[in-house]
Coordinates of C-alpha atoms and ligand atoms in Angstrom, one line a residue:
M1 CA -6.3 -24.7 -20.0
L2 CA -3.6 -27.2 -20.0
E3 CA -2.6 -26.5 -23.4
L4 CA -2.2 -22.7 -22.6
Y5 CA -0.4 -22.2 -19.6
R6 CA 2.3 -25.2 -21.4
K7 CA 3.1 -23.0 -23.8
L8 CA 3.6 -20.0 -20.9
G9 CA 5.9 -22.6 -19.2
I10 CA 4.1 -24.1 -16.0
R11 CA 4.6 -27.7 -15.8
D12 CA 2.1 -30.7 -14.9
K13 CA 3.0 -31.2 -11.5
I14 CA 3.4 -27.4 -10.2
L15 CA 0.1 -26.8 -12.2
S16 CA -2.7 -30.0 -10.5
Y17 CA -0.1 -28.6 -7.4
G18 CA -1.9 -24.8 -7.8
E19 CA -5.2 -26.6 -8.3
Q20 CA -5.5 -29.0 -5.9
V21 CA -4.3 -26.2 -3.2
L22 CA -6.6 -24.1 -4.5
K23 CA -9.3 -26.9 -3.6
S24 CA -9.5 -25.7 0.1
L25 CA -9.4 -21.8 -0.6
E26 CA -13.1 -21.8 -2.2
E27 CA -14.4 -20.6 1.4
T28 CA -11.4 -17.1 2.7
F29 CA -11.8 -16.8 -1.9
R30 CA -16.3 -15.3 -1.3
G31 CA -15.2 -13.7 1.8
I32 CA -12.8 -11.8 -0.5
D33 CA -15.6 -11.0 -3.1
E34 CA -17.3 -10.3 -0.4
T35 CA -15.7 -6.9 0.9
A36 CA -15.4 -6.9 -3.1
E37 CA -19.4 -6.0 -3.1
Y38 CA -19.5 -3.7 0.0
N39 CA -16.2 -2.1 -0.5
Q40 CA -18.2 -1.7 -4.3
L41 CA -21.6 -0.6 -3.8
K42 CA -19.6 2.2 -0.9
V43 CA -17.6 3.2 -4.3
L44 CA -20.0 3.9 -6.6
S45 CA -22.6 5.1 -4.3
A46 CA -19.7 8.4 -3.5
M47 CA -19.3 8.8 -7.4
Q48 CA -23.5 9.1 -7.5
D49 CA -24.3 10.7 -4.4
M50 CA -20.9 13.7 -5.9
R51 CA -22.8 14.0 -8.9
V52 CA -19.8 12.8 -10.8
S53 CA -20.9 14.1 -14.9
E54 CA -19.3 13.2 -18.0
A55 CA -17.5 16.9 -17.4
C56 CA -16.3 15.3 -14.3
L57 CA -13.3 13.7 -17.2
H58 CA -12.4 16.4 -19.2
P59 CA -9.2 18.0 -18.8
S60 CA -7.3 21.0 -17.7
T61 CA -4.1 23.0 -18.0
G62 CA -2.1 25.2 -16.8
Y63 CA -2.9 26.6 -13.5
G64 CA -6.3 24.7 -13.3
Y65 CA -8.8 26.8 -11.5
N66 CA -12.0 25.7 -11.2
D67 CA -10.4 22.1 -12.5
L68 CA -14.5 20.1 -11.8
G69 CA -12.7 16.5 -12.1
R70 CA -10.7 17.5 -10.1
D71 CA -12.5 18.6 -7.2
T72 CA -15.7 16.5 -7.5
L73 CA -13.0 14.2 -7.4
E74 CA -11.4 15.0 -3.7
K75 CA -15.3 14.7 -2.8
V76 CA -15.5 11.2 -4.5
Y77 CA -12.0 10.3 -1.7
T78 CA -14.2 11.8 1.2
A79 CA -17.4 10.4 0.9
V80 CA -15.5 7.1 0.9
F81 CA -13.4 8.0 3.7
H82 CA -16.0 9.1 5.7
T83 CA -13.6 12.3 6.0
E84 CA -13.8 16.4 5.6
D85 CA -11.4 16.6 3.0
A86 CA -9.2 15.5 0.2
L87 CA -5.9 16.1 -1.4
V88 CA -6.1 13.5 -5.1
R89 CA -3.8 14.6 -7.4
P90 CA -0.9 13.6 -9.8
Q91 CA 1.1 15.6 -8.8
I92 CA 2.2 13.8 -5.4
A93 CA 4.9 12.0 -7.5
C94 CA 4.4 8.9 -5.1
G95 CA 3.4 7.2 -1.1
T96 CA 6.4 8.7 -0.5
H97 CA 5.6 12.1 -1.2
A98 CA 1.9 12.4 0.0
L99 CA 3.2 11.1 3.2
A100 CA 6.2 13.8 3.4
V101 CA 3.9 16.2 2.1
A102 CA 1.6 15.8 4.8
L103 CA 4.2 15.6 7.1
F104 CA 5.8 19.1 6.3
G105 CA 2.4 20.8 6.1
N106 CA 1.2 19.6 9.4
L107 CA 4.7 20.4 11.3
R108 CA 6.7 23.7 11.9
P109 CA 10.0 23.7 14.0
G110 CA 10.3 22.3 17.0
D111 CA 7.1 20.2 17.0
E112 CA 7.8 16.4 18.0
L113 CA 6.8 13.2 15.3
L114 CA 6.1 10.2 17.4
S115 CA 6.0 6.8 15.2
P116 CA 4.3 4.4 17.9
V117 CA 4.1 1.7 15.6
G118 CA 8.1 1.1 14.8
R119 CA 10.2 1.8 12.0
P120 CA 8.3 3.8 9.5
Y121 CA 8.9 2.2 6.0
D122 CA 12.1 2.9 3.9
T123 CA 12.1 6.5 2.4
L124 CA 10.4 7.6 5.3
E125 CA 13.8 7.6 7.4
E126 CA 15.3 10.0 4.8
V127 CA 12.4 12.3 5.0
I128 CA 12.4 12.3 8.9
G129 CA 15.6 12.7 9.1
I130 CA 16.5 9.3 10.8
R131 CA 19.2 8.2 8.1
P132 CA 20.8 12.0 7.7
S133 CA 19.2 13.3 4.2
A134 CA 19.0 17.3 3.3
G135 CA 15.9 18.8 3.2
S136 CA 15.2 15.8 5.6
L137 CA 11.9 17.4 8.6
A138 CA 15.1 16.5 11.5
E139 CA 17.8 19.7 9.5
Y140 CA 14.2 22.0 10.1
G141 CA 14.6 21.5 13.5
V142 CA 11.8 18.8 13.2
T143 CA 12.3 15.9 15.9
Y144 CA 11.3 12.0 16.3
R145 CA 11.1 9.3 18.7
Q146 CA 10.2 6.4 17.8
V147 CA 7.8 2.8 19.9
D148 CA 9.1 -0.5 19.3
L149 CA 6.3 -2.5 19.3
L150 CA 6.2 -5.6 21.9
P151 CA 8.3 -8.3 20.6
D152 CA 4.9 -10.2 20.2
G153 CA 3.9 -7.4 17.9
R154 CA 1.8 -4.8 20.2
F155 CA 1.7 -2.1 21.1
D156 CA 3.3 -0.5 23.7
Y157 CA 1.0 1.2 25.1
E158 CA 3.1 2.5 28.7
G159 CA 6.2 3.5 26.2
I160 CA 3.8 5.4 24.2
R161 CA 2.6 6.9 27.5
Q162 CA 5.8 8.3 28.5
S163 CA 6.6 8.2 25.0
V164 CA 4.1 11.2 24.4
T165 CA 5.8 14.9 24.9
A166 CA 4.2 18.9 24.5
R167 CA 6.4 19.2 21.5
T168 CA 4.3 15.9 19.7
R169 CA 2.0 16.8 17.8
L170 CA 1.8 14.1 15.1
V171 CA 1.9 10.3 15.4
T172 CA 2.9 8.9 12.6
I173 CA 1.2 4.8 12.1
Q174 CA 1.6 2.8 9.4
R175 CA -0.7 -0.1 8.8
S176 CA 1.1 -1.8 6.6
K177 CA 5.1 -3.8 7.2
G178 CA 6.6 -2.7 4.1
Y179 CA 10.2 -4.5 4.4
Q180 CA 10.0 -6.0 8.3
T181 CA 7.9 -9.2 8.8
R182 CA 5.8 -7.4 11.1
K183 CA 2.0 -8.0 11.6
T184 CA 0.6 -6.2 9.4
L185 CA -1.8 -4.0 11.6
S186 CA -6.0 -4.2 11.3
V187 CA -8.8 -1.5 11.0
A188 CA -10.2 -2.5 13.8
Q189 CA -6.5 -1.7 16.3
I190 CA -5.1 1.4 13.8
G191 CA -9.0 2.8 15.6
E192 CA -7.4 1.3 19.1
L193 CA -3.9 2.9 19.5
I194 CA -6.0 5.9 18.0
S195 CA -7.9 6.0 21.2
F196 CA -5.9 5.5 23.5
L197 CA -3.6 8.0 22.9
H198 CA -6.8 11.1 20.9
E199 CA -7.1 9.8 24.2
I200 CA -4.1 11.2 26.6
N201 CA -4.3 14.4 24.1
P202 CA -7.5 15.3 21.5
S203 CA -5.3 17.6 19.3
L204 CA -2.4 15.3 18.4
I205 CA -2.9 14.8 14.4
C206 CA -3.3 11.4 13.6
M207 CA -1.8 10.4 10.2
V208 CA -2.6 6.9 9.1
D209 CA 0.1 5.8 6.3
N210 CA -2.3 2.7 4.3
C211 CA 0.1 1.8 1.4
Y212 CA -1.3 -1.1 0.6
G213 CA -4.7 -0.7 2.9
E214 CA -6.9 0.7 1.3
F215 CA -10.1 -1.7 0.7
V216 CA -8.2 -4.9 2.5
E217 CA -11.5 -4.7 4.6
K218 CA -15.1 -2.8 4.8
T219 CA -13.5 0.4 7.1
E220 CA -10.7 2.3 6.4
P221 CA -8.9 4.3 9.6
S222 CA -10.4 7.1 9.2
D223 CA -13.1 5.4 10.1
V224 CA -11.5 4.3 13.2
G225 CA -10.7 7.9 14.6
A226 CA -7.9 8.9 11.8
D227 CA -7.1 13.4 11.7
L228 CA -5.8 12.0 8.3
V229 CA -5.3 9.2 5.8
V230 CA -2.3 9.3 3.8
G231 CA -1.6 6.7 0.3
S232 CA -0.1 5.9 -3.1
L233 CA -2.7 6.0 -6.4
I234 CA 0.2 3.1 -8.3
K235 CA -1.3 1.0 -5.4
N236 CA -4.7 0.0 -4.6
P237 CA -6.9 2.9 -4.9
G238 CA -5.6 4.2 -8.7
G239 CA -7.2 1.0 -9.2
G240 CA -4.2 0.1 -11.8
L241 CA -5.4 2.9 -14.0
A242 CA -3.9 5.7 -12.1
P243 CA -0.3 6.4 -14.1
C244 CA 0.9 8.6 -11.1
G245 CA -0.5 10.6 -7.7
G246 CA -1.5 10.5 -4.7
Y247 CA -4.0 11.6 -2.0
I248 CA -4.2 12.8 1.0
T249 CA -8.0 12.8 2.5
G250 CA -8.5 13.2 6.4
K251 CA -9.8 16.8 8.4
E252 CA -10.1 19.2 6.3
E253 CA -6.9 21.9 8.2
Y254 CA -4.2 19.2 7.8
V255 CA -5.5 18.6 4.5
R256 CA -5.8 22.0 3.6
Q257 CA -2.0 22.5 5.6
A258 CA -0.7 19.5 3.3
A259 CA -1.8 21.9 -0.2
F260 CA 0.2 24.5 0.6
R261 CA 2.6 23.0 1.4
L262 CA 2.4 20.9 -2.1
T263 CA 1.5 24.0 -4.0
T264 CA 2.1 26.8 -1.9
P265 CA 1.0 28.7 0.9
G266 CA -2.1 30.9 0.1
L267 CA -3.2 28.7 -3.3
G268 CA -3.2 25.8 -1.1
K269 CA -6.1 23.5 -3.4
E270 CA -7.0 26.1 -5.7
V271 CA -4.2 25.2 -8.3
G272 CA -3.0 21.7 -9.9
A273 CA -4.1 21.0 -13.7
S274 CA -5.5 17.3 -13.4
L275 CA -3.7 17.3 -16.8
N276 CA -5.7 13.6 -18.6
T277 CA -5.6 12.9 -15.3
N278 CA -9.4 12.9 -14.1
P279 CA -11.2 9.6 -16.8
S280 CA -8.6 6.9 -15.7
F281 CA -8.2 8.3 -11.4
Y282 CA -12.7 8.1 -11.6
Q283 CA -12.0 4.7 -13.6
G284 CA -9.6 3.5 -11.2
L285 CA -10.7 4.4 -7.8
F286 CA -14.1 2.6 -9.3
L287 CA -12.2 -1.1 -10.5
A288 CA -9.9 -0.4 -7.5
P289 CA -12.0 -2.8 -4.5
C290 CA -11.9 -5.7 -7.3
V291 CA -8.6 -5.3 -8.7
T292 CA -7.7 -5.4 -4.7
A293 CA -9.8 -8.2 -4.3
A294 CA -7.5 -10.2 -7.7
A295 CA -4.6 -9.4 -5.4
L296 CA -5.6 -10.2 -2.5
K297 CA -6.6 -13.9 -3.1
G298 CA -2.9 -14.2 -5.2
A299 CA -1.8 -13.5 -1.4
V300 CA -3.9 -15.6 0.3
F301 CA -3.0 -18.2 -2.6
A302 CA 0.9 -18.1 -2.5
A303 CA 0.7 -18.5 1.3
H304 CA -1.1 -21.8 0.5
L305 CA 1.0 -22.5 -2.1
F306 CA 4.6 -22.4 -0.2
D307 CA 3.4 -23.8 2.9
G308 CA 5.0 -26.3 4.2
F309 CA 8.8 -26.1 2.5
G310 CA 9.8 -24.6 5.5
F311 CA 9.7 -20.6 4.5
T312 CA 8.2 -18.8 7.1
I313 CA 5.2 -17.2 5.0
V314 CA 4.2 -13.9 6.3
P315 CA 0.4 -13.3 7.1
G316 CA 0.8 -16.6 7.3
P317 CA -2.0 -19.0 5.5
E318 CA -4.5 -19.0 7.3
E319 CA -4.5 -15.4 9.3
S320 CA -6.3 -13.0 8.5
R321 CA -5.5 -9.4 5.9
H322 CA -5.2 -6.4 6.4
D323 CA -3.3 -5.4 3.3
I324 CA -2.3 -7.3 -0.4
I325 CA 1.5 -8.0 0.7
Q326 CA 2.8 -11.8 0.9
S327 CA 6.6 -11.7 2.6
I328 CA 8.0 -15.3 2.0
T329 CA 11.7 -15.3 3.6
F330 CA 13.8 -17.2 2.3
G331 CA 17.1 -17.8 3.9
S332 CA 18.6 -17.1 0.8
P333 CA 19.1 -14.2 -1.2
D334 CA 18.4 -17.1 -4.9
G335 CA 14.9 -17.9 -2.8
V336 CA 14.8 -14.2 -3.6
T337 CA 16.0 -13.4 -6.8
A338 CA 14.3 -17.8 -8.3
F339 CA 10.8 -15.3 -7.3
C340 CA 10.9 -12.7 -8.4
R341 CA 12.0 -13.7 -12.1
G342 CA 9.5 -16.2 -11.8
I343 CA 6.9 -12.9 -11.6
Q344 CA 8.8 -10.9 -13.8
A345 CA 8.8 -14.0 -16.4
A346 CA 4.8 -14.2 -15.8
A347 CA 4.4 -10.1 -16.5
P348 CA 2.6 -8.5 -19.3
V349 CA 5.1 -5.9 -19.9
D350 CA 9.3 -6.9 -19.8
S351 CA 8.3 -10.7 -19.5
F352 CA 11.7 -11.2 -21.4
V353 CA 14.0 -9.5 -19.1
T354 CA 16.1 -10.8 -15.8
P355 CA 15.9 -9.0 -13.2
E356 CA 18.8 -8.6 -11.4
P357 CA 19.7 -6.6 -7.0
W358 CA 20.9 -2.8 -7.9
A359 CA 20.8 -0.7 -5.0
M360 CA 18.4 1.7 -5.7
P361 CA 17.2 5.2 -4.2
G362 CA 16.2 5.5 -1.0
Y363 CA 16.7 2.4 0.6
D364 CA 20.6 0.9 2.5
A365 CA 20.5 -1.6 1.0
D366 CA 21.1 -3.6 -3.3
V367 CA 16.6 -4.2 -4.1
I368 CA 15.4 -6.5 -6.8
M369 CA 12.4 -5.7 -8.4
A370 CA 9.6 -7.7 -10.7
A371 CA 7.5 -5.2 -12.2
G372 CA 6.9 -6.1 -15.5
A373 CA 4.4 -3.8 -15.8
F374 CA 2.1 -1.5 -17.8
V375 CA 2.3 1.6 -15.4
Q376 CA 6.4 2.5 -14.6
G377 CA 6.5 0.9 -10.7
S378 CA 2.9 0.3 -9.6
S379 CA 2.6 -1.9 -7.2
I380 CA -1.6 -2.8 -7.5
E381 CA -0.3 -4.4 -11.2
L382 CA 2.0 -8.5 -10.2
S383 CA 5.1 -6.7 -8.8
A384 CA 7.9 -8.5 -6.7
D385 CA 10.3 -6.7 -4.7
G386 CA 13.4 -8.1 -1.5
P387 CA 16.4 -5.6 -0.2
I388 CA 19.3 -8.2 -0.5
K389 CA 19.6 -9.4 3.1
P390 CA 19.4 -11.4 6.1
P391 CA 16.6 -12.8 6.0
Y392 CA 16.1 -12.7 2.9
T393 CA 12.8 -11.8 2.1
V394 CA 10.4 -11.1 -0.8
F395 CA 7.9 -9.3 -0.4
F396 CA 4.9 -9.4 -3.2
Q397 CA 2.0 -7.8 -4.0
G398 CA -1.0 -6.7 -6.6
G399 CA -2.1 -8.4 -9.8
L400 CA -4.5 -6.3 -11.5
T401 CA -7.1 -9.6 -12.4
W402 CA -7.1 -13.4 -10.6
P403 CA -6.0 -15.5 -13.6
H404 CA -2.9 -13.6 -13.8
V405 CA -2.5 -14.0 -10.5
K406 CA -2.7 -16.9 -10.1
F407 CA -0.2 -17.3 -13.2
G408 CA 2.8 -15.3 -12.4
I409 CA 2.8 -16.7 -9.0
L410 CA 2.8 -20.9 -10.3
K411 CA 6.1 -19.3 -12.1
A412 CA 7.6 -17.8 -9.2
F413 CA 6.5 -21.1 -7.0
Q414 CA 8.8 -23.2 -10.2
Q415 CA 11.4 -20.4 -10.4
V416 CA 12.0 -21.8 -7.0
E417 CA 11.7 -25.5 -7.2
E418 CA 13.5 -25.6 -10.3
A419 CA 16.2 -23.4 -8.4
G420 CA 16.2 -26.4 -6.1
L421 CA 15.2 -24.7 -3.3
L422 CA 12.6 -26.8 -2.4
T423 CA 11.2 -30.4 -3.4
L424 CA 7.9 -30.7 -4.4
Ligands
PLP1 C1 5.0 1.9 -1.1 C2 3.9 2.5 1.0 C3 5.2 3.8 1.2 C4 5.3 4.7 0.3 O1 6.0 4.6 -0.9 P1 6.2 4.6 -3.0 O2 7.1 4.1 -3.1 O3 7.1 6.0 -3.1 O4 5.3 5.2 -3.7 C5 4.7 4.8 2.0 N1 4.3 3.2 2.5 C6 4.2 2.2 3.1 C7 4.1 1.2 3.7 C8 4.3 1.7 1.3 O5 4.2 0.4 1.5

């Protein structure tokens, strides 16, 4: 073992520090494994209940009429999320697209969109029109209002009450922190917020951006009142196998509206060939609870490894987890760059390339991304990224197996140490 770590470039001192840190994590890891066991049984039971068969794994082409695999998979998602309907499609290009489809499908000119949890994910700013953008909701006459979290991270209930007007139609709640340093919301917190909103107006559509949150807890936002739950298949629920795609699940009426936007009015869910995606969508979902657990262990390990060197770590080493993201604020561009280069060097694909900060569509600062992934940009695979702007925070996530995440974190730690940003 020691020899292999050495061959892969990990110095003895770094490895033994890692092993020492790991000793204190047994209890936490047991908890993560227990959640994975629960979610594995939940997924298995959904697949059995919906009678997933060998025929479901076959491709469809052209219009994709009567695609048994696609339609059954959507039923499996409704069983896992305890919802009425689902749209799970390779035609959904990414998480942003899934969210945009849900928003455009359910909002009409004159409606108002409300975010009661502060600024949404960077790429949504152009979807909504917070940053002016061609084709945004703003261009279609949908207005936007935002209520920030209170300085201590709690919901500003009074502010939210005042911001719900007769025009408020849809409320978007982002579970994960995205590129921010606020805390990720727990499913329980999301449930409290939704109850409050539905008390004000039961017909508000409460949509949760569930990116990076799937299978981290035993329940999902749809178990606590969310009308729509949206995410990406190249994150947790694709289990690392889905080559593309996204999902929208929730109340039948709202999923149907989203389907009319994804394809066309009238056609909705009836069309959309699955091509060859069914096997990987099913198998990826099947693996997702354990893949998510591996990623979660990596996040916990990283938080403990980098603790005590003066960096800001969110979530903190002992905090409860509600998504797979770990952020570390280095306070300098060098820290972000060194960390990302370590993660890249640990990858199974493109380990020999050196990531550089670059302009990315949808982001307003240069971003550095480390992703030596089998699926381009997949962030359920071991990956790290960070915008090159103060406070210089790196966001780390993913890893398909625990041994690989462990190795990747050690590599990133060593790179940061070698850049002179910490002394062991
Ligand atoms: C990843 C992510 C999205 C969507 O991003 P894509 O890169 O378009 O898949 C949206 N919201 C959050 C919180 C995310 O983490």
